[in-house]
Short mmCIF file of C-alpha atoms and ligand atoms in Angstrom, two decimals:
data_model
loop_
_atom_site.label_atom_id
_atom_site.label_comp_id
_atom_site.label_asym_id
_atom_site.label_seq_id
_atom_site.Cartn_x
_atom_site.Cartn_y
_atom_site.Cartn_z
CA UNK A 1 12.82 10.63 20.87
CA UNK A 2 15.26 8.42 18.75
CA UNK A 3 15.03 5.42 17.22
CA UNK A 4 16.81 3.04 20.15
CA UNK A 5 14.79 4.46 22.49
CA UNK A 6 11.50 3.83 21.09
CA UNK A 7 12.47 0.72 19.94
CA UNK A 8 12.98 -0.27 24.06
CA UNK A 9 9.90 1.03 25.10
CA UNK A 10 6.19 0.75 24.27
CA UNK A 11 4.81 2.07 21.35
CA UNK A 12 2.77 4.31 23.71
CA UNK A 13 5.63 5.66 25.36
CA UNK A 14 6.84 6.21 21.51
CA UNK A 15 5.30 9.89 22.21
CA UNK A 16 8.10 11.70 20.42
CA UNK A 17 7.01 10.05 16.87
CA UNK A 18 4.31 11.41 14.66
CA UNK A 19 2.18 8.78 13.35
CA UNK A 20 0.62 9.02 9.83
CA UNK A 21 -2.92 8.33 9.55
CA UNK A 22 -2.56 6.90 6.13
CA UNK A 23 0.71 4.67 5.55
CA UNK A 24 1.67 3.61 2.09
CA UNK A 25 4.58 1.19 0.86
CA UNK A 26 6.06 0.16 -2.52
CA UNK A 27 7.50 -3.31 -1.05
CA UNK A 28 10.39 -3.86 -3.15
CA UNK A 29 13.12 -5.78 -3.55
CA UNK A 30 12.12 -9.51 -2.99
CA UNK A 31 13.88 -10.45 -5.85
CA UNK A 32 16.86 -9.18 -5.13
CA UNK A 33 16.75 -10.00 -1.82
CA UNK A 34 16.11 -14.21 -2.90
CA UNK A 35 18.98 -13.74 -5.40
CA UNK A 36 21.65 -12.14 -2.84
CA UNK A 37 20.94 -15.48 -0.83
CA UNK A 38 21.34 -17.63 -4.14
CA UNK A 39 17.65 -18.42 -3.91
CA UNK A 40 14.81 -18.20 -6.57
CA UNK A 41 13.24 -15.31 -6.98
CA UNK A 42 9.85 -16.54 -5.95
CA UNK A 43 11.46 -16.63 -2.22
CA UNK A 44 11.60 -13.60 -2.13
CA UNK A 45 7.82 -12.96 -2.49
CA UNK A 46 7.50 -15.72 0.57
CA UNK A 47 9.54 -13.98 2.64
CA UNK A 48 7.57 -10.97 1.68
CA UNK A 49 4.30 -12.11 3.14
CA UNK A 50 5.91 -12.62 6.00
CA UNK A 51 7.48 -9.02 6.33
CA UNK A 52 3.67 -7.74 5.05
CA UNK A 53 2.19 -9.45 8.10
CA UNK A 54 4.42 -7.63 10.18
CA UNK A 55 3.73 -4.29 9.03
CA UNK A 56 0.45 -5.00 9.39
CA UNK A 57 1.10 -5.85 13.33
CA UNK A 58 3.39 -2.55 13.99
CA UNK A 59 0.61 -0.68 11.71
CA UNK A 60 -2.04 -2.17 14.32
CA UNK A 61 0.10 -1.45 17.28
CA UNK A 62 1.05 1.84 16.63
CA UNK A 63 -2.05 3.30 15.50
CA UNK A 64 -2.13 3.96 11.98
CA UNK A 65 -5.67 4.20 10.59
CA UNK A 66 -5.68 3.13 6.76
CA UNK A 67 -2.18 1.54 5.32
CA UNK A 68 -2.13 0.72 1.71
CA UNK A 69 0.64 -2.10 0.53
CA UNK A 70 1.53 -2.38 -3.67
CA UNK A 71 1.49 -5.79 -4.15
CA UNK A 72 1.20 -6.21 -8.04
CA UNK A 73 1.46 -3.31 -9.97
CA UNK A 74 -0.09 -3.17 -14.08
CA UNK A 75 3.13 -3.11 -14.91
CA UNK A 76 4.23 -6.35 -13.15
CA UNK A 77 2.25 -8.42 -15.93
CA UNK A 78 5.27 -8.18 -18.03
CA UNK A 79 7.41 -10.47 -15.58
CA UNK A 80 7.74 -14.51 -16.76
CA UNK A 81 4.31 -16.34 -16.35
CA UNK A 82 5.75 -18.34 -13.34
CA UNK A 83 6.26 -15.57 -11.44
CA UNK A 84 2.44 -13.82 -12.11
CA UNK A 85 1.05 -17.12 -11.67
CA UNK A 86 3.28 -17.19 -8.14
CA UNK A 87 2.35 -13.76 -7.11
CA UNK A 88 -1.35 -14.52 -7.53
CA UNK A 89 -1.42 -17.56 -5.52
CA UNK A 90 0.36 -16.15 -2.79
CA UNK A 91 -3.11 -13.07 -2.24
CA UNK A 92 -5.05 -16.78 -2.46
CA UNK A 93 -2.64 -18.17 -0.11
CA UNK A 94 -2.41 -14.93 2.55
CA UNK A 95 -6.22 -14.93 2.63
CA UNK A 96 -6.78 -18.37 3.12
CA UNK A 97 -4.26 -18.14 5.97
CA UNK A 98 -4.45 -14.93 7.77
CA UNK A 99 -8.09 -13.79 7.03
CA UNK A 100 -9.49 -15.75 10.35
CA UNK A 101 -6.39 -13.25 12.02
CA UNK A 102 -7.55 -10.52 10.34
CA UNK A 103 -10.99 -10.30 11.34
CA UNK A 104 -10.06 -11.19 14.59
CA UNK A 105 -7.69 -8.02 14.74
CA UNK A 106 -10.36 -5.89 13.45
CA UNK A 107 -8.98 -5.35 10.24
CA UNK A 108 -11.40 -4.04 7.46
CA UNK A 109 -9.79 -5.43 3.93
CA UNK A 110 -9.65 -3.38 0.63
CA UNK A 111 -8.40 -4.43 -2.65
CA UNK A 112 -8.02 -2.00 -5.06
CA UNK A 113 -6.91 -1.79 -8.76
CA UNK A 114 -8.24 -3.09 -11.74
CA UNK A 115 -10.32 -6.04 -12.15
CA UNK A 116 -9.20 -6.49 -15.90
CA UNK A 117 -7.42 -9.70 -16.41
CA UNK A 118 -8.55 -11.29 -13.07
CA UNK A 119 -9.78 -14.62 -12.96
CA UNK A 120 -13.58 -15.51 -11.85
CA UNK A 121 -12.15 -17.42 -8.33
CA UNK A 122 -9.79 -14.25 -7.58
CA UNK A 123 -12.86 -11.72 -8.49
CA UNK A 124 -15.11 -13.57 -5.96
CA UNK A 125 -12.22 -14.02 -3.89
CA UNK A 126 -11.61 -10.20 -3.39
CA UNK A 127 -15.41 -9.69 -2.59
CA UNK A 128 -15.65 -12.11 -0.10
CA UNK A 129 -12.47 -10.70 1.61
CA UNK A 130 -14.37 -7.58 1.64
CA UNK A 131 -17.44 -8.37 2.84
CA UNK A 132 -16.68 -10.39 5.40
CA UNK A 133 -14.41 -7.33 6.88
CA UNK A 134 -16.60 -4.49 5.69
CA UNK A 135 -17.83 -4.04 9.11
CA UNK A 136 -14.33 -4.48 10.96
CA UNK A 137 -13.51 -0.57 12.50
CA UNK A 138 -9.92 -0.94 13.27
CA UNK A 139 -7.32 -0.60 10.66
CA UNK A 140 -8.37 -0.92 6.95
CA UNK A 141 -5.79 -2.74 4.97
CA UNK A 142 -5.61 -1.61 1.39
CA UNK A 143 -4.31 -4.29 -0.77
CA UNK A 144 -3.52 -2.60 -3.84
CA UNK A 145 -3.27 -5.58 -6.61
CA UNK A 146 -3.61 -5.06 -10.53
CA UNK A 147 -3.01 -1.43 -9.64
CA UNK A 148 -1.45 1.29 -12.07
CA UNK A 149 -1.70 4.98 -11.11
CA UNK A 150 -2.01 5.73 -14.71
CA UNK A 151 -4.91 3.48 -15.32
CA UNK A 152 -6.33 4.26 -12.33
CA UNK A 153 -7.26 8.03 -13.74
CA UNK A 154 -8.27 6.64 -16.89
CA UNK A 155 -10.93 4.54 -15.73
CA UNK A 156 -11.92 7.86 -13.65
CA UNK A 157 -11.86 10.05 -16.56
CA UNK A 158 -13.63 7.18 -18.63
CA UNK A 159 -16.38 7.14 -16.06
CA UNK A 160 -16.57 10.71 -15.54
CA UNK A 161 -17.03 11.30 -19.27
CA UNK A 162 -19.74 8.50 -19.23
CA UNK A 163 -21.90 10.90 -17.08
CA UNK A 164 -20.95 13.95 -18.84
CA UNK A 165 -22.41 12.22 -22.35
CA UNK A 166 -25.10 10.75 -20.00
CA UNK A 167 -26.54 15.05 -19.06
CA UNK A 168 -26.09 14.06 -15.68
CA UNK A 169 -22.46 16.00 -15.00
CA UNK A 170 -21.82 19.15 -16.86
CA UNK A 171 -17.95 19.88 -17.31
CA UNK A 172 -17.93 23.12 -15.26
CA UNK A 173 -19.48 21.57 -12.31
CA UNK A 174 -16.17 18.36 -12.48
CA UNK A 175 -13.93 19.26 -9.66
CA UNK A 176 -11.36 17.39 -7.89
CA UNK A 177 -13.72 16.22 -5.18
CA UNK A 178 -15.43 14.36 -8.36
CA UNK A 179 -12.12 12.95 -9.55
CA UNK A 180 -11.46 11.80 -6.05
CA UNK A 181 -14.96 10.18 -5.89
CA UNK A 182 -14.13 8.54 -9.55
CA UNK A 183 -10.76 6.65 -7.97
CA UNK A 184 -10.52 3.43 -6.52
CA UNK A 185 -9.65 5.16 -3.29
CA UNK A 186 -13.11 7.08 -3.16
CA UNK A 187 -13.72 7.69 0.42
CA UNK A 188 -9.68 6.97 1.77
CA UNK A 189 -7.75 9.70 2.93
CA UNK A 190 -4.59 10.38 1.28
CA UNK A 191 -1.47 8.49 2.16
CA UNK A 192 0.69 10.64 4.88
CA UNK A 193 3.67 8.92 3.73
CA UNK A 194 4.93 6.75 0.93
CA UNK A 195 7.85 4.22 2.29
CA UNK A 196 9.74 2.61 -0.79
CA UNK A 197 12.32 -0.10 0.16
CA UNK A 198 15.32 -1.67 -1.67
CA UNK A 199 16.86 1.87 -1.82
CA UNK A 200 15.17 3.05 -5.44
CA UNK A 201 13.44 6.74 -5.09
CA UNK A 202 10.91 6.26 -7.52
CA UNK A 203 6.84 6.59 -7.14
CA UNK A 204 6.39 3.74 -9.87
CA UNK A 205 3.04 4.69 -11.12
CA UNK A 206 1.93 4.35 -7.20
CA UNK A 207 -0.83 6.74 -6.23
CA UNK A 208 0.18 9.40 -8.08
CA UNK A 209 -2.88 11.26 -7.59
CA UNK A 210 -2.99 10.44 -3.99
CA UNK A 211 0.44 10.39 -2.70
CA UNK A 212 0.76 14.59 -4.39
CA UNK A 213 1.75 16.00 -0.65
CA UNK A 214 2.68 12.53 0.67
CA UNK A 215 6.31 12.19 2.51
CA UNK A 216 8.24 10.17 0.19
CA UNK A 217 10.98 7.81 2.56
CA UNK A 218 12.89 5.87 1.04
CA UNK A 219 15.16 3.03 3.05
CA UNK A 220 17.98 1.10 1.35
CA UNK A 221 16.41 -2.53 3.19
CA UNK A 222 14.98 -4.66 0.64
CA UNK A 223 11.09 -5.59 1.66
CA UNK A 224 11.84 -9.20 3.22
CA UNK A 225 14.13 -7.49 5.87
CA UNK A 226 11.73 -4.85 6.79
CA UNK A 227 10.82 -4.58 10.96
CA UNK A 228 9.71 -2.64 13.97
CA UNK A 229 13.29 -0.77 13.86
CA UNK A 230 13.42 0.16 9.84
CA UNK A 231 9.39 1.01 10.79
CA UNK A 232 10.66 3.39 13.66
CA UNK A 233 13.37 4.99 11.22
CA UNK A 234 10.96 5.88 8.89
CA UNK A 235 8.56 7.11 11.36
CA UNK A 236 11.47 9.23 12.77
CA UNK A 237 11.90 10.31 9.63
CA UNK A 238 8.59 11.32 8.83
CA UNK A 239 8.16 12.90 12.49
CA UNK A 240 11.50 15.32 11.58
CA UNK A 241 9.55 16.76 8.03
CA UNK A 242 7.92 20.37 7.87
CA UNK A 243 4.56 19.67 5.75
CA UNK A 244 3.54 22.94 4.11
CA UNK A 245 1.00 21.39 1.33
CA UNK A 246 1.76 24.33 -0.46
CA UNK A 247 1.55 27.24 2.03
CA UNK A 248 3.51 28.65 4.16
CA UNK A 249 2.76 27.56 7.92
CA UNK A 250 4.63 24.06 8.89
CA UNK A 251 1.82 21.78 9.62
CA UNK A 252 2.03 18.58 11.87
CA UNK A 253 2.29 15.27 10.13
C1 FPP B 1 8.61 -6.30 -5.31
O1 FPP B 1 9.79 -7.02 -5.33
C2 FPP B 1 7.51 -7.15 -4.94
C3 FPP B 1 6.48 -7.52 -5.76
C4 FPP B 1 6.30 -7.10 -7.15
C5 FPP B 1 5.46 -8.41 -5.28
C6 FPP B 1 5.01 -8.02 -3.93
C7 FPP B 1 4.47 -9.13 -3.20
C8 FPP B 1 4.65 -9.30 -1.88
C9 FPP B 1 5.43 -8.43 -1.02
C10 FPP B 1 4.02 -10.38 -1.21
C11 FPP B 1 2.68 -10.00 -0.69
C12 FPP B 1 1.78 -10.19 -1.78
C13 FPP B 1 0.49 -10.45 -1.66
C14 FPP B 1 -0.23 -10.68 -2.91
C15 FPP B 1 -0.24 -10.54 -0.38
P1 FPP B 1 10.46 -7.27 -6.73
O2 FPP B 1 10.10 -8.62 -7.19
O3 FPP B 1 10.11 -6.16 -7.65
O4 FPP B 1 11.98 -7.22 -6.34
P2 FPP B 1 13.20 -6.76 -7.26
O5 FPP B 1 12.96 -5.30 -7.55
O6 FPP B 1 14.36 -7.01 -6.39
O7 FPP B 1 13.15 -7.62 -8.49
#
């Protein structure tokens, strides 16, 4: 089925496309996006909540089971102050405002990434976000904030090591069901396929132990521009790719 024609119809009727279970995106471009419109770059990251809260209605209508958003990467600590300070507000602001929509949705919340150099009221925050959703059955949104692929296994490998010292693990017996129990993804299925907007092809420390057999798309839109028909390119996209994981045999999405 092509794009235009799913785009007219229901997303039932979309039966052509192949829907990943697990959707991940690097939302980039904000900035860029504010400055092409001679606006501060902190628009941008508005318009970006809006374009988030979009996804996570075609995500909802179309299916898709677990979908993971980067919204502040380790690395992003070295932007101005402003902007971290902005960035920060706006997960304060999109809970205080959407979570009521959320739960009513059925959308079970996840934050993951590193709770180093989070404040006590975004801490407590995250957990209530969590609780309150933990019982929710229908998507799970995976917020991934203070996240770094990088650190991510090195908190694993710390922790890991902790129960080898501890005589509870011996090193024979670590395998990569133990790593995968060790990440902050324990329990989530890897992502299907990693969307990246604002045209870079880059993984950016995202998942990197996750996303190893993940469909990489990449769309030249920057992330406040995204909708239902860059969604359906991607998806078209995805639905045209021959996953192998390594073998031989083509393997549905
Ligand atoms: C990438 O654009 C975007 C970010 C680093 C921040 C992402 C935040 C949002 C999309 C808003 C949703 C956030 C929360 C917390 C719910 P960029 O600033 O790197 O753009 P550029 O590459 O053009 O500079």
């Amino acid at each position: 089925m092509s794009v235009e024609t799913a785009i007219a119809t229901t997303p039932a009727a979309t039966s052509g496309l192949r829907i990943p279970g697990h959707l991940a995106v690097i939302m980039d471009g904000n900035g860029r996006w504010a400055q092409a419109r001679g606006k501060v770059r902190t628009e941008g990251h508005v318009e970006g909540v809006k374009a988030l809260r979009r996804l996570v209605d075609l995500s909802i209508r179309y299916g898709i089971k677990h979908l993971t958003v980067f919204s502040f990467s380790s690395e992003n600590w070295r932007r101005p102050r402003d902007e971290v300070n902005f960035i920060f507000g706006l997960l304060h602001r999109f809970v205080a405002s959407d979570l009521a929509t959320l739960i009513q949705n059925n959308v079970r919340i996840r934050i993951i990434g590193s709770s180093k150099g989070l404040d006590e009221p975004l801490r407590r925050l995250i957990a209530e976000v969590q609780s309150k959703t933990a019982n929710n059955t229908g998507l799970e949104l995976i917020v991934a904030f203070n996240y770094g692929g990088k650190s991510e296994l090195t908190e694993a490998v710390q922790s890991i090591a902790a129960e080898v010292a501890a005589g509870r693990l011996k090193p024979e017996d670590i395998t990569e069901a133990t790593v995968e129990r060790a990440l902050y993804t324990s329990g989530i299925p890897d992502p299907d396929m990693i969307i990246r907007t604002s045209g870079e092809q880059r993984v950016s420390n995202f998942l990197i132990w996750q996303g190893a057999y993940s469909e990489l798309v990449f769309v030249e839109e920057h992330w406040p521009d995204f909708n239902e028909q860059v969604f359906l390119r991607a998806l078209d996209e995805y639905s045209s790719r021959n996953r192998r994981f390594g073998g031989i045999e083509s393997r549905s999405p």
